[in-house]
């Protein structure tokens, strides 16, 4: 979402048309239409390879891929010719406009299955919490969470911040807020079934969640994930996991003047 939003901003400033290339892999088994009712052009097949081969300029922003230049500035040529960009990050460019990105993100419409999942959970909640522990120490066994998905120094950073987003930090903060009368309803989004069990046992009927049996990157799980993301924003106070792109996106979709606290920083 962040990559596409930044690309949309750059394309608009460069007077280019944005084509989204969305191909499923181990990190995302959902197609774009599984998640969004997106009206723009989307390429989901091997035509993407032809687009890359014929592009006037190719930018590869992936940290671990040979020949990539992560963090390089994107400069589409206003005089013509296609630019092909491969990235999993917010793009860097002097043409980026944050307000344009925010407008693009807030205009994205979830697919009907995602909207149905959101409708299952009452809201808004007094508190929402996103607890991201997987890919930290003892939680990186799945292929999409394996250390070789990042440079070694980046994986060390991730492991450090995952430790700081341990569920115990969130419980301590929520208990404090509950003692102040500020936690009468709690929406939880987490990546481990044990975290859901912990919250259900500790907070009972105050907890709201989208229970699931899936903890993978399948299309169905990604639909639950997007629904979780939207439900996290329906709150007066978000407790976010620092160094998580999911929590980062929740913060960007929050309404103005809502409290945001980050693990390892504010609590």
PDB file of C-alpha atoms in Angstrom:
ATOM      1  CA  UNK A   1       0.000   0.000   0.000  1.00  0.00           C
ATOM      2  CA  UNK A   2       2.794   2.420   0.887  1.00  0.00           C
ATOM      3  CA  UNK A   3       4.731   1.568  -2.275  1.00  0.00           C
ATOM      4  CA  UNK A   4       1.723   2.036  -4.535  1.00  0.00           C
ATOM      5  CA  UNK A   5       0.667   5.272  -2.830  1.00  0.00           C
ATOM      6  CA  UNK A   6       4.130   6.784  -3.264  1.00  0.00           C
ATOM      7  CA  UNK A   7       4.232   5.594  -6.881  1.00  0.00           C
ATOM      8  CA  UNK A   8       0.833   7.197  -7.497  1.00  0.00           C
ATOM      9  CA  UNK A   9       2.100  10.503  -6.145  1.00  0.00           C
ATOM     10  CA  UNK A  10       5.260  10.387  -8.266  1.00  0.00           C
ATOM     11  CA  UNK A  11       3.316   9.405 -11.383  1.00  0.00           C
ATOM     12  CA  UNK A  12       0.871  12.265 -10.910  1.00  0.00           C
ATOM     13  CA  UNK A  13       3.673  14.799 -10.541  1.00  0.00           C
ATOM     14  CA  UNK A  14       5.498  13.394 -13.582  1.00  0.00           C
ATOM     15  CA  UNK A  15       2.312  13.318 -15.670  1.00  0.00           C
ATOM     16  CA  UNK A  16       2.645   9.530 -16.028  1.00  0.00           C
ATOM     17  CA  UNK A  17      -0.096   6.912 -15.896  1.00  0.00           C
ATOM     18  CA  UNK A  18       0.235   4.434 -13.018  1.00  0.00           C
ATOM     19  CA  UNK A  19       0.024   0.721 -13.783  1.00  0.00           C
ATOM     20  CA  UNK A  20       0.148  -1.487 -10.701  1.00  0.00           C
ATOM     21  CA  UNK A  21       2.049  -4.758 -11.171  1.00  0.00           C
ATOM     22  CA  UNK A  22       0.718  -7.151  -8.535  1.00  0.00           C
ATOM     23  CA  UNK A  23       1.941 -10.736  -8.643  1.00  0.00           C
ATOM     24  CA  UNK A  24       1.345 -13.220  -5.846  1.00  0.00           C
ATOM     25  CA  UNK A  25       4.264 -14.839  -4.003  1.00  0.00           C
ATOM     26  CA  UNK A  26       5.090 -16.321  -0.589  1.00  0.00           C
ATOM     27  CA  UNK A  27       4.729 -12.887   1.005  1.00  0.00           C
ATOM     28  CA  UNK A  28       1.281 -12.146  -0.399  1.00  0.00           C
ATOM     29  CA  UNK A  29      -0.987 -14.864  -1.758  1.00  0.00           C
ATOM     30  CA  UNK A  30      -3.844 -12.437  -2.423  1.00  0.00           C
ATOM     31  CA  UNK A  31      -4.517 -10.737  -5.728  1.00  0.00           C
ATOM     32  CA  UNK A  32      -5.227  -7.032  -5.649  1.00  0.00           C
ATOM     33  CA  UNK A  33      -8.921  -7.607  -6.400  1.00  0.00           C
ATOM     34  CA  UNK A  34      -9.109  -9.943  -3.380  1.00  0.00           C
ATOM     35  CA  UNK A  35      -8.321  -6.948  -1.186  1.00  0.00           C
ATOM     36  CA  UNK A  36      -9.427  -3.777  -2.969  1.00  0.00           C
ATOM     37  CA  UNK A  37     -12.049  -2.543  -5.369  1.00  0.00           C
ATOM     38  CA  UNK A  38      -9.327  -0.688  -7.246  1.00  0.00           C
ATOM     39  CA  UNK A  39     -10.414   1.106 -10.452  1.00  0.00           C
ATOM     40  CA  UNK A  40      -6.969   1.588 -11.990  1.00  0.00           C
ATOM     41  CA  UNK A  41      -5.078  -0.727 -14.360  1.00  0.00           C
ATOM     42  CA  UNK A  42      -3.469  -3.786 -12.735  1.00  0.00           C
ATOM     43  CA  UNK A  43      -1.082  -6.295 -14.337  1.00  0.00           C
ATOM     44  CA  UNK A  44      -1.054  -9.739 -12.704  1.00  0.00           C
ATOM     45  CA  UNK A  45       0.637 -11.989 -15.285  1.00  0.00           C
ATOM     46  CA  UNK A  46       3.837 -12.377 -17.292  1.00  0.00           C
ATOM     47  CA  UNK A  47       3.127  -9.193 -19.234  1.00  0.00           C
ATOM     48  CA  UNK A  48       4.988  -7.622 -16.301  1.00  0.00           C
ATOM     49  CA  UNK A  49       8.234  -9.148 -17.615  1.00  0.00           C
ATOM     50  CA  UNK A  50       7.647  -7.524 -20.988  1.00  0.00           C
ATOM     51  CA  UNK A  51       6.968  -4.183 -19.296  1.00  0.00           C
ATOM     52  CA  UNK A  52      10.304  -4.422 -17.529  1.00  0.00           C
ATOM     53  CA  UNK A  53      12.200  -5.449 -20.653  1.00  0.00           C
ATOM     54  CA  UNK A  54      10.812  -2.548 -22.699  1.00  0.00           C
ATOM     55  CA  UNK A  55      10.932   0.172 -20.040  1.00  0.00           C
ATOM     56  CA  UNK A  56      13.149   3.163 -20.690  1.00  0.00           C
ATOM     57  CA  UNK A  57      14.202   3.178 -17.026  1.00  0.00           C
ATOM     58  CA  UNK A  58      14.228   0.348 -14.450  1.00  0.00           C
ATOM     59  CA  UNK A  59      14.497   1.058 -10.737  1.00  0.00           C
ATOM     60  CA  UNK A  60      15.027  -1.886  -8.342  1.00  0.00           C
ATOM     61  CA  UNK A  61      14.570  -0.844  -4.718  1.00  0.00           C
ATOM     62  CA  UNK A  62      14.740  -4.342  -3.165  1.00  0.00           C
ATOM     63  CA  UNK A  63      17.492  -4.552  -0.550  1.00  0.00           C
ATOM     64  CA  UNK A  64      18.522  -8.168  -1.044  1.00  0.00           C
ATOM     65  CA  UNK A  65      18.327  -8.517  -4.823  1.00  0.00           C
ATOM     66  CA  UNK A  66      21.495  -8.410  -6.968  1.00  0.00           C
ATOM     67  CA  UNK A  67      21.976  -5.095  -8.706  1.00  0.00           C
ATOM     68  CA  UNK A  68      19.335  -3.309  -6.646  1.00  0.00           C
ATOM     69  CA  UNK A  69      19.866   0.229  -5.370  1.00  0.00           C
ATOM     70  CA  UNK A  70      17.735   0.430  -2.257  1.00  0.00           C
ATOM     71  CA  UNK A  71      16.726   3.981  -1.400  1.00  0.00           C
ATOM     72  CA  UNK A  72      17.764   5.427  -4.758  1.00  0.00           C
ATOM     73  CA  UNK A  73      15.791   8.427  -5.972  1.00  0.00           C
ATOM     74  CA  UNK A  74      13.092   7.734  -8.558  1.00  0.00           C
ATOM     75  CA  UNK A  75      13.252  10.209 -11.480  1.00  0.00           C
ATOM     76  CA  UNK A  76      10.658   9.477 -14.202  1.00  0.00           C
ATOM     77  CA  UNK A  77      11.441  11.295 -17.429  1.00  0.00           C
ATOM     78  CA  UNK A  78       8.699  13.802 -18.254  1.00  0.00           C
ATOM     79  CA  UNK A  79       9.744  13.697 -21.915  1.00  0.00           C
ATOM     80  CA  UNK A  80       8.419  10.166 -22.396  1.00  0.00           C
ATOM     81  CA  UNK A  81       9.255   6.509 -21.973  1.00  0.00           C
ATOM     82  CA  UNK A  82       8.087   4.099 -19.295  1.00  0.00           C
ATOM     83  CA  UNK A  83       9.623   3.718 -15.852  1.00  0.00           C
ATOM     84  CA  UNK A  84       9.510   0.283 -14.215  1.00  0.00           C
ATOM     85  CA  UNK A  85       9.851   0.259 -10.429  1.00  0.00           C
ATOM     86  CA  UNK A  86      10.223  -2.811  -8.228  1.00  0.00           C
ATOM     87  CA  UNK A  87       9.957  -2.168  -4.494  1.00  0.00           C
ATOM     88  CA  UNK A  88       8.454  -3.197  -1.171  1.00  0.00           C
ATOM     89  CA  UNK A  89       9.040   0.207   0.409  1.00  0.00           C
ATOM     90  CA  UNK A  90       7.884   3.800   0.225  1.00  0.00           C
ATOM     91  CA  UNK A  91       9.635   5.168  -2.843  1.00  0.00           C
ATOM     92  CA  UNK A  92      12.034   8.084  -2.619  1.00  0.00           C
ATOM     93  CA  UNK A  93      11.723  10.892  -5.099  1.00  0.00           C
ATOM     94  CA  UNK A  94      11.715  14.708  -5.168  1.00  0.00           C
ATOM     95  CA  UNK A  95       8.325  14.346  -6.875  1.00  0.00           C
ATOM     96  CA  UNK A  96       6.684  12.626  -3.867  1.00  0.00           C
ATOM     97  CA  UNK A  97       3.930  14.556  -2.106  1.00  0.00           C
ATOM     98  CA  UNK A  98       2.841  13.134   1.254  1.00  0.00           C
ATOM     99  CA  UNK A  99      -0.600  14.719   1.056  1.00  0.00           C
ATOM    100  CA  UNK A 100      -1.144  13.053  -2.318  1.00  0.00           C
ATOM    101  CA  UNK A 101      -0.140   9.704  -0.838  1.00  0.00           C
ATOM    102  CA  UNK A 102      -2.529  10.125   2.066  1.00  0.00           C
ATOM    103  CA  UNK A 103      -5.378  11.024  -0.273  1.00  0.00           C
ATOM    104  CA  UNK A 104      -4.650   7.924  -2.350  1.00  0.00           C
ATOM    105  CA  UNK A 105      -4.566   5.642   0.703  1.00  0.00           C
ATOM    106  CA  UNK A 106      -7.773   7.001   2.210  1.00  0.00           C
ATOM    107  CA  UNK A 107      -9.524   6.621  -1.140  1.00  0.00           C
ATOM    108  CA  UNK A 108      -8.717   2.895  -1.428  1.00  0.00           C
ATOM    109  CA  UNK A 109     -11.931   0.888  -1.168  1.00  0.00           C
ATOM    110  CA  UNK A 110     -11.775  -2.575   0.426  1.00  0.00           C
ATOM    111  CA  UNK A 111     -13.184  -5.542  -1.473  1.00  0.00           C
ATOM    112  CA  UNK A 112     -16.581  -6.884  -0.485  1.00  0.00           C
ATOM    113  CA  UNK A 113     -15.137  -9.870   1.463  1.00  0.00           C
ATOM    114  CA  UNK A 114     -12.921  -7.505   3.460  1.00  0.00           C
ATOM    115  CA  UNK A 115     -15.822  -5.132   4.141  1.00  0.00           C
ATOM    116  CA  UNK A 116     -17.891  -8.096   5.364  1.00  0.00           C
ATOM    117  CA  UNK A 117     -15.149  -9.030   7.838  1.00  0.00           C
ATOM    118  CA  UNK A 118     -14.947  -5.451   9.126  1.00  0.00           C
ATOM    119  CA  UNK A 119     -18.709  -5.435   9.656  1.00  0.00           C
ATOM    120  CA  UNK A 120     -18.434  -8.399  12.049  1.00  0.00           C
ATOM    121  CA  UNK A 121     -16.724  -6.310  14.716  1.00  0.00           C
ATOM    122  CA  UNK A 122     -18.475  -3.484  16.564  1.00  0.00           C
ATOM    123  CA  UNK A 123     -16.686  -0.191  16.781  1.00  0.00           C
ATOM    124  CA  UNK A 124     -15.187   2.181  17.491  1.00  0.00           C
ATOM    125  CA  UNK A 125     -13.097   0.737  20.320  1.00  0.00           C
ATOM    126  CA  UNK A 126     -11.570   2.709  23.166  1.00  0.00           C
ATOM    127  CA  UNK A 127      -8.194   1.096  22.441  1.00  0.00           C
ATOM    128  CA  UNK A 128      -6.810  -0.850  19.516  1.00  0.00           C
ATOM    129  CA  UNK A 129      -3.570  -2.815  19.724  1.00  0.00           C
ATOM    130  CA  UNK A 130      -1.389  -4.300  17.012  1.00  0.00           C
ATOM    131  CA  UNK A 131       1.066  -6.820  18.468  1.00  0.00           C
ATOM    132  CA  UNK A 132       3.755  -7.922  15.999  1.00  0.00           C
ATOM    133  CA  UNK A 133       6.006 -10.650  17.432  1.00  0.00           C
ATOM    134  CA  UNK A 134       6.669 -13.075  14.546  1.00  0.00           C
ATOM    135  CA  UNK A 135      10.069 -12.777  12.795  1.00  0.00           C
ATOM    136  CA  UNK A 136      11.707 -11.928  16.098  1.00  0.00           C
ATOM    137  CA  UNK A 137      13.766 -14.448  18.063  1.00  0.00           C
ATOM    138  CA  UNK A 138      12.204 -17.960  17.984  1.00  0.00           C
ATOM    139  CA  UNK A 139       9.497 -16.754  15.565  1.00  0.00           C
ATOM    140  CA  UNK A 140      11.236 -16.725  12.179  1.00  0.00           C
ATOM    141  CA  UNK A 141      10.774 -20.311  11.031  1.00  0.00           C
ATOM    142  CA  UNK A 142       8.242 -19.605   8.265  1.00  0.00           C
ATOM    143  CA  UNK A 143       9.701 -18.905   4.785  1.00  0.00           C
ATOM    144  CA  UNK A 144       8.229 -15.390   4.595  1.00  0.00           C
ATOM    145  CA  UNK A 145       9.721 -14.547   8.004  1.00  0.00           C
ATOM    146  CA  UNK A 146      13.119 -16.199   7.518  1.00  0.00           C
ATOM    147  CA  UNK A 147      16.257 -14.121   8.161  1.00  0.00           C
ATOM    148  CA  UNK A 148      17.343 -14.337   4.519  1.00  0.00           C
ATOM    149  CA  UNK A 149      14.479 -12.039   3.514  1.00  0.00           C
ATOM    150  CA  UNK A 150      16.568  -9.102   4.771  1.00  0.00           C
ATOM    151  CA  UNK A 151      20.237  -8.098   4.957  1.00  0.00           C
ATOM    152  CA  UNK A 152      21.796  -9.361   8.174  1.00  0.00           C
ATOM    153  CA  UNK A 153      21.917  -5.942   9.850  1.00  0.00           C
ATOM    154  CA  UNK A 154      18.267  -5.310   8.975  1.00  0.00           C
ATOM    155  CA  UNK A 155      17.170  -8.626  10.467  1.00  0.00           C
ATOM    156  CA  UNK A 156      19.005  -7.766  13.695  1.00  0.00           C
ATOM    157  CA  UNK A 157      17.059  -4.497  13.837  1.00  0.00           C
ATOM    158  CA  UNK A 158      13.784  -6.312  13.245  1.00  0.00           C
ATOM    159  CA  UNK A 159      14.525  -8.880  15.970  1.00  0.00           C
ATOM    160  CA  UNK A 160      15.362  -6.076  18.399  1.00  0.00           C
ATOM    161  CA  UNK A 161      12.101  -4.242  17.758  1.00  0.00           C
ATOM    162  CA  UNK A 162      10.024  -7.430  17.778  1.00  0.00           C
ATOM    163  CA  UNK A 163      11.290  -8.054  21.302  1.00  0.00           C
ATOM    164  CA  UNK A 164      10.079  -4.563  22.218  1.00  0.00           C
ATOM    165  CA  UNK A 165       6.616  -5.352  20.856  1.00  0.00           C
ATOM    166  CA  UNK A 166       6.166  -8.400  23.083  1.00  0.00           C
ATOM    167  CA  UNK A 167       2.592  -8.879  24.281  1.00  0.00           C
ATOM    168  CA  UNK A 168       3.663  -8.268  27.896  1.00  0.00           C
ATOM    169  CA  UNK A 169       4.413  -4.608  27.078  1.00  0.00           C
ATOM    170  CA  UNK A 170       0.924  -4.149  25.660  1.00  0.00           C
ATOM    171  CA  UNK A 171      -0.721  -5.873  28.626  1.00  0.00           C
ATOM    172  CA  UNK A 172       1.125  -3.608  31.061  1.00  0.00           C
ATOM    173  CA  UNK A 173       0.060  -0.481  29.171  1.00  0.00           C
ATOM    174  CA  UNK A 174      -3.554  -1.607  28.791  1.00  0.00           C
ATOM    175  CA  UNK A 175      -3.754  -2.478  32.491  1.00  0.00           C
ATOM    176  CA  UNK A 176      -2.639   1.068  33.297  1.00  0.00           C
ATOM    177  CA  UNK A 177      -5.239   2.529  30.938  1.00  0.00           C
ATOM    178  CA  UNK A 178      -7.904   0.218  32.380  1.00  0.00           C
ATOM    179  CA  UNK A 179      -7.145   1.490  35.889  1.00  0.00           C
ATOM    180  CA  UNK A 180      -7.779   4.999  34.514  1.00  0.00           C
ATOM    181  CA  UNK A 181     -11.110   3.914  33.018  1.00  0.00           C
ATOM    182  CA  UNK A 182      -9.827   4.191  29.433  1.00  0.00           C
ATOM    183  CA  UNK A 183     -10.014   0.556  28.300  1.00  0.00           C
ATOM    184  CA  UNK A 184     -13.657  -0.452  28.358  1.00  0.00           C
ATOM    185  CA  UNK A 185     -13.283  -1.923  24.833  1.00  0.00           C
ATOM    186  CA  UNK A 186     -10.127  -3.250  23.151  1.00  0.00           C
ATOM    187  CA  UNK A 187      -9.642  -4.309  19.547  1.00  0.00           C
ATOM    188  CA  UNK A 188      -6.720  -6.694  19.066  1.00  0.00           C
ATOM    189  CA  UNK A 189      -4.813  -7.587  15.897  1.00  0.00           C
ATOM    190  CA  UNK A 190      -1.952 -10.036  16.418  1.00  0.00           C
ATOM    191  CA  UNK A 191       0.153 -12.559  14.525  1.00  0.00           C
ATOM    192  CA  UNK A 192       0.076 -15.407  17.073  1.00  0.00           C
ATOM    193  CA  UNK A 193      -2.919 -17.426  18.342  1.00  0.00           C
ATOM    194  CA  UNK A 194      -1.376 -17.365  21.820  1.00  0.00           C
ATOM    195  CA  UNK A 195      -1.755 -13.581  21.928  1.00  0.00           C
ATOM    196  CA  UNK A 196      -5.477 -13.824  21.201  1.00  0.00           C
ATOM    197  CA  UNK A 197      -5.861 -16.460  23.927  1.00  0.00           C
ATOM    198  CA  UNK A 198      -3.978 -14.272  26.402  1.00  0.00           C
ATOM    199  CA  UNK A 199      -6.200 -11.266  25.771  1.00  0.00           C
ATOM    200  CA  UNK A 200      -9.415 -13.294  25.828  1.00  0.00           C
ATOM    201  CA  UNK A 201      -8.486 -14.794  29.206  1.00  0.00           C
ATOM    202  CA  UNK A 202      -7.332 -11.502  30.705  1.00  0.00           C
ATOM    203  CA  UNK A 203      -9.889  -9.010  29.381  1.00  0.00           C
ATOM    204  CA  UNK A 204     -12.923 -11.166  28.601  1.00  0.00           C
ATOM    205  CA  UNK A 205     -15.867  -9.419  26.959  1.00  0.00           C
ATOM    206  CA  UNK A 206     -13.928  -6.170  26.584  1.00  0.00           C
ATOM    207  CA  UNK A 207     -11.840  -7.702  23.783  1.00  0.00           C
ATOM    208  CA  UNK A 208     -12.900  -7.446  20.153  1.00  0.00           C
ATOM    209  CA  UNK A 209     -11.062  -9.479  17.531  1.00  0.00           C
ATOM    210  CA  UNK A 210     -11.354 -11.248  14.214  1.00  0.00           C
ATOM    211  CA  UNK A 211     -10.589 -14.821  15.207  1.00  0.00           C
ATOM    212  CA  UNK A 212      -9.062 -16.993  12.506  1.00  0.00           C
ATOM    213  CA  UNK A 213      -7.374 -20.356  12.070  1.00  0.00           C
ATOM    214  CA  UNK A 214      -4.971 -19.027   9.450  1.00  0.00           C
ATOM    215  CA  UNK A 215      -1.598 -17.467  10.222  1.00  0.00           C
ATOM    216  CA  UNK A 216      -0.029 -17.521   6.785  1.00  0.00           C
ATOM    217  CA  UNK A 217       0.083 -15.308   3.681  1.00  0.00           C
ATOM    218  CA  UNK A 218      -2.853 -16.890   1.814  1.00  0.00           C
ATOM    219  CA  UNK A 219      -5.528 -14.788   0.119  1.00  0.00           C
ATOM    220  CA  UNK A 220      -8.009 -15.476   2.933  1.00  0.00           C
ATOM    221  CA  UNK A 221      -5.494 -14.514   5.619  1.00  0.00           C
ATOM    222  CA  UNK A 222      -4.575 -11.321   3.768  1.00  0.00           C
ATOM    223  CA  UNK A 223      -8.259 -10.388   3.698  1.00  0.00           C
ATOM    224  CA  UNK A 224      -8.374 -10.850   7.458  1.00  0.00           C
ATOM    225  CA  UNK A 225      -5.203  -8.789   7.688  1.00  0.00           C
ATOM    226  CA  UNK A 226      -6.632  -5.852   5.750  1.00  0.00           C
ATOM    227  CA  UNK A 227      -9.830  -6.011   7.833  1.00  0.00           C
ATOM    228  CA  UNK A 228      -7.660  -5.958  10.975  1.00  0.00           C
ATOM    229  CA  UNK A 229      -5.830  -2.928   9.624  1.00  0.00           C
ATOM    230  CA  UNK A 230      -9.060  -1.005   9.052  1.00  0.00           C
ATOM    231  CA  UNK A 231     -10.448  -1.994  12.443  1.00  0.00           C
ATOM    232  CA  UNK A 232      -7.250  -0.827  14.171  1.00  0.00           C
ATOM    233  CA  UNK A 233      -7.991   2.686  12.941  1.00  0.00           C
ATOM    234  CA  UNK A 234     -11.518   2.742  14.438  1.00  0.00           C
ATOM    235  CA  UNK A 235     -10.296   3.791  17.867  1.00  0.00           C
ATOM    236  CA  UNK A 236      -9.485   6.684  20.138  1.00  0.00           C
ATOM    237  CA  UNK A 237      -6.035   5.269  20.982  1.00  0.00           C
ATOM    238  CA  UNK A 238      -3.778   3.001  18.923  1.00  0.00           C
ATOM    239  CA  UNK A 239      -1.052   0.959  20.592  1.00  0.00           C
ATOM    240  CA  UNK A 240       1.309   0.205  17.707  1.00  0.00           C
ATOM    241  CA  UNK A 241       4.267  -2.122  17.205  1.00  0.00           C
ATOM    242  CA  UNK A 242       7.314  -0.045  16.305  1.00  0.00           C
ATOM    243  CA  UNK A 243       9.234  -1.099  13.167  1.00  0.00           C
ATOM    244  CA  UNK A 244       6.149  -2.777  11.729  1.00  0.00           C
ATOM    245  CA  UNK A 245       4.914  -1.717   8.280  1.00  0.00           C
ATOM    246  CA  UNK A 246       1.440  -2.900   9.344  1.00  0.00           C
ATOM    247  CA  UNK A 247       1.387  -0.596  12.367  1.00  0.00           C
ATOM    248  CA  UNK A 248       2.869   2.181  10.253  1.00  0.00           C
ATOM    249  CA  UNK A 249       0.006   1.883   7.789  1.00  0.00           C
ATOM    250  CA  UNK A 250      -2.548   1.879  10.629  1.00  0.00           C
ATOM    251  CA  UNK A 251      -1.041   5.147  11.876  1.00  0.00           C
ATOM    252  CA  UNK A 252      -1.309   6.665   8.401  1.00  0.00           C
ATOM    253  CA  UNK A 253      -4.973   5.683   8.139  1.00  0.00           C
ATOM    254  CA  UNK A 254      -5.896   6.989  11.599  1.00  0.00           C
ATOM    255  CA  UNK A 255      -8.217   9.961  11.841  1.00  0.00           C
ATOM    256  CA  UNK A 256      -6.692  13.245  13.049  1.00  0.00           C
ATOM    257  CA  UNK A 257      -6.293  13.959  16.758  1.00  0.00           C
ATOM    258  CA  UNK A 258      -6.300  10.284  17.811  1.00  0.00           C
ATOM    259  CA  UNK A 259      -3.688   9.128  20.330  1.00  0.00           C
ATOM    260  CA  UNK A 260      -0.909   6.895  19.012  1.00  0.00           C
ATOM    261  CA  UNK A 261       1.594   5.119  21.264  1.00  0.00           C
ATOM    262  CA  UNK A 262       4.449   2.927  20.008  1.00  0.00           C
ATOM    263  CA  UNK A 263       6.039  -0.060  21.707  1.00  0.00           C
ATOM    264  CA  UNK A 264       9.566   0.570  22.943  1.00  0.00           C
ATOM    265  CA  UNK A 265       9.059   4.314  22.633  1.00  0.00           C
ATOM    266  CA  UNK A 266       5.939   5.559  24.423  1.00  0.00           C
ATOM    267  CA  UNK A 267       5.407   2.338  26.404  1.00  0.00           C
TER     268      UNK A 267
END
